Amino acid sequence: MTERSVVVGRDGRAKAFRPLPKAERRTAIAAGLAAYDRGDFFEAHEDLEPAWMGTDDLTERALLQGLIKVAAAYVHDARGNPAGITRNLEGARTLLGEAAANGPSVNAAGIDLDALIADVDLRLGDLAANPEGPVLDPPTLVRSQRSVP
């Protein structure tokens, strides 16, 4: 049986927490990023979720949940749901901004957060200009030059 605990977020609300050792989180993150890179956004979401729920570090949780929301946005794209894309990208933008503001320069996923946030902003602008559906492809997850801790 999986151990379950609670993490209290910055908003004061309890968050689900299922401890996952760092090596297993890294494996889950790598699988999620690989799925995203293949364009398998549903699988990316599923692969990243255990890593997100498996850490009690609030900044890492924000980063991973932000990546999950970017992937989920493009699940909604495949379903032809522009409103779902927008909602998820808005949520991702908030979480990725929190991770960038509070985290180390090299994050657990090795993602260039400034580039991703700029790409999310571009896609939100695209959706505002094209409410029937995006013109731009999903953001590319650019890896930072430095190694992941």
CSV table of C-alpha atoms in Angstrom, one decimal:
chain,number,residue,atom,x,y,z
A,1,MET,CA,0.0,0.0,0.0
A,2,THR,CA,1.3,3.5,-0.9
A,3,GLU,CA,2.1,5.8,2.0
A,4,ARG,CA,-0.1,8.9,1.9
A,5,SER,CA,0.6,12.2,3.7
A,6,VAL,CA,-0.3,15.8,3.4
A,7,VAL,CA,1.7,18.7,2.2
A,8,VAL,CA,0.4,22.2,3.0
A,9,GLY,CA,0.8,24.5,0.1
A,10,ARG,CA,1.7,28.2,0.1
A,11,ASP,CA,-2.1,28.8,-0.2
A,12,GLY,CA,-2.6,27.1,3.2
A,13,ARG,CA,-4.5,24.2,1.6
A,14,ALA,CA,-3.6,20.6,2.2
A,15,LYS,CA,-2.2,18.8,-0.9
A,16,ALA,CA,-1.9,15.1,-1.5
A,17,PHE,CA,1.6,13.7,-1.0
A,18,ARG,CA,2.7,10.2,-1.8
A,19,PRO,CA,6.5,10.1,-1.0
A,20,LEU,CA,8.5,8.9,-4.0
A,21,PRO,CA,12.3,8.5,-3.7
A,22,LYS,CA,14.4,11.1,-5.7
A,23,ALA,CA,15.7,8.4,-8.2
A,24,GLU,CA,12.1,7.3,-8.9
A,25,ARG,CA,11.0,10.9,-9.3
A,26,ARG,CA,13.8,11.5,-11.8
A,27,THR,CA,12.7,8.5,-13.8
A,28,ALA,CA,9.1,9.6,-13.8
A,29,ILE,CA,10.2,13.1,-14.9
A,30,ALA,CA,12.4,11.7,-17.7
A,31,ALA,CA,9.5,9.5,-18.9
A,32,GLY,CA,7.1,12.5,-18.8
A,33,LEU,CA,9.4,14.8,-20.7
A,34,ALA,CA,10.1,12.1,-23.3
A,35,ALA,CA,6.3,11.5,-23.8
A,36,TYR,CA,5.8,15.3,-24.2
A,37,ASP,CA,8.6,15.5,-26.7
A,38,ARG,CA,6.9,12.7,-28.7
A,39,GLY,CA,3.6,14.7,-28.6
A,40,ASP,CA,1.9,12.1,-26.3
A,41,PHE,CA,0.5,14.7,-24.0
A,42,PHE,CA,-1.8,12.4,-22.1
A,43,GLU,CA,1.1,10.1,-21.3
A,44,ALA,CA,3.3,13.0,-20.3
A,45,HIS,CA,0.6,14.1,-17.8
A,46,GLU,CA,0.3,10.5,-16.4
A,47,ASP,CA,4.1,10.0,-16.2
A,48,LEU,CA,4.7,13.4,-14.4
A,49,GLU,CA,1.9,13.0,-11.9
A,50,PRO,CA,3.7,10.5,-9.5
A,51,ALA,CA,6.8,12.8,-9.5
A,52,TRP,CA,4.6,15.8,-8.6
A,53,MET,CA,2.7,14.0,-5.8
A,54,GLY,CA,6.0,12.4,-4.7
A,55,THR,CA,7.8,15.5,-3.5
A,56,ASP,CA,7.1,17.7,-0.5
A,57,ASP,CA,9.2,20.5,-2.0
A,58,LEU,CA,6.7,23.2,-2.8
A,59,THR,CA,8.8,24.8,-5.6
A,60,GLU,CA,9.4,21.4,-7.3
A,61,ARG,CA,5.6,20.7,-6.9
A,62,ALA,CA,4.8,24.0,-8.7
A,63,LEU,CA,7.2,23.2,-11.5
A,64,LEU,CA,5.9,19.7,-12.0
A,65,GLN,CA,2.3,20.7,-11.8
A,66,GLY,CA,2.9,23.5,-14.2
A,67,LEU,CA,4.4,21.0,-16.7
A,68,ILE,CA,1.4,18.7,-16.1
A,69,LYS,CA,-0.9,21.6,-17.0
A,70,VAL,CA,1.0,22.4,-20.2
A,71,ALA,CA,0.6,18.7,-21.2
A,72,ALA,CA,-3.1,18.7,-20.2
A,73,ALA,CA,-3.7,21.8,-22.3
A,74,TYR,CA,-2.7,19.9,-25.4
A,75,VAL,CA,-4.9,17.0,-24.4
A,76,HIS,CA,-7.7,19.5,-24.7
A,77,ASP,CA,-6.3,20.7,-28.0
A,78,ALA,CA,-6.6,17.1,-29.4
A,79,ARG,CA,-10.2,17.1,-28.1
A,80,GLY,CA,-10.9,20.4,-29.9
A,81,ASN,CA,-11.5,22.3,-26.6
A,82,PRO,CA,-9.8,25.8,-26.9
A,83,ALA,CA,-11.3,26.9,-23.5
A,84,GLY,CA,-9.6,23.9,-21.9
A,85,ILE,CA,-6.3,24.8,-23.5
A,86,THR,CA,-6.6,28.3,-22.2
A,87,ARG,CA,-7.6,27.3,-18.6
A,88,ASN,CA,-4.7,24.9,-18.4
A,89,LEU,CA,-2.1,27.3,-19.9
A,90,GLU,CA,-3.2,30.0,-17.5
A,91,GLY,CA,-2.8,27.6,-14.6
A,92,ALA,CA,0.5,26.4,-15.9
A,93,ARG,CA,1.7,30.0,-16.3
A,94,THR,CA,1.0,30.8,-12.6
A,95,LEU,CA,2.7,27.6,-11.4
A,96,LEU,CA,5.7,27.9,-13.7
A,97,GLY,CA,6.1,31.6,-12.6
A,98,GLU,CA,6.1,30.5,-9.0
A,99,ALA,CA,8.7,27.8,-9.7
A,100,ALA,CA,10.9,30.3,-11.5
A,101,ALA,CA,10.6,32.9,-8.7
A,102,ASN,CA,11.2,30.5,-5.8
A,103,GLY,CA,13.4,27.8,-7.3
A,104,PRO,CA,17.1,27.2,-8.0
A,105,SER,CA,18.5,28.2,-11.4
A,106,VAL,CA,18.5,24.5,-12.4
A,107,ASN,CA,15.3,22.8,-11.6
A,108,ALA,CA,14.3,19.2,-11.1
A,109,ALA,CA,13.2,18.8,-14.8
A,110,GLY,CA,16.1,20.7,-16.3
A,111,ILE,CA,13.7,22.9,-18.2
A,112,ASP,CA,14.5,26.5,-19.2
A,113,LEU,CA,11.6,28.0,-17.3
A,114,ASP,CA,12.1,31.5,-18.8
A,115,ALA,CA,11.8,30.1,-22.3
A,116,LEU,CA,8.8,27.9,-21.4
A,117,ILE,CA,7.0,30.8,-19.7
A,118,ALA,CA,7.5,33.0,-22.7
A,119,ASP,CA,6.2,30.2,-24.9
A,120,VAL,CA,3.1,29.8,-22.7
A,121,ASP,CA,2.5,33.6,-22.9
A,122,LEU,CA,2.8,33.4,-26.8
A,123,ARG,CA,0.2,30.6,-26.8
A,124,LEU,CA,-2.2,32.4,-24.6
A,125,GLY,CA,-1.9,35.4,-26.9
A,126,ASP,CA,-2.5,33.1,-29.9
A,127,LEU,CA,-5.6,31.7,-28.2
A,128,ALA,CA,-6.9,35.2,-27.4
A,129,ALA,CA,-6.5,36.1,-31.1
A,130,ASN,CA,-7.9,32.7,-32.3
A,131,PRO,CA,-10.6,31.7,-29.9
A,132,GLU,CA,-11.7,28.9,-32.2
A,133,GLY,CA,-8.4,27.1,-31.7
A,134,PRO,CA,-4.7,27.7,-31.6
A,135,VAL,CA,-2.5,28.4,-34.6
A,136,LEU,CA,0.7,27.8,-32.8
A,137,ASP,CA,2.1,24.3,-32.0
A,138,PRO,CA,2.6,23.3,-28.4
A,139,PRO,CA,5.7,24.8,-26.7
A,140,THR,CA,9.0,23.0,-27.0
A,141,LEU,CA,10.5,22.0,-23.6
A,142,VAL,CA,13.9,23.5,-23.9
A,143,ARG,CA,16.4,21.9,-21.6
A,144,SER,CA,18.8,24.2,-19.6
A,145,GLN,CA,22.5,24.0,-20.3
A,146,ARG,CA,23.3,22.9,-16.8
A,147,SER,CA,22.8,19.5,-15.3
A,148,VAL,CA,19.8,18.6,-13.2
A,149,PRO,CA,20.5,18.4,-9.5
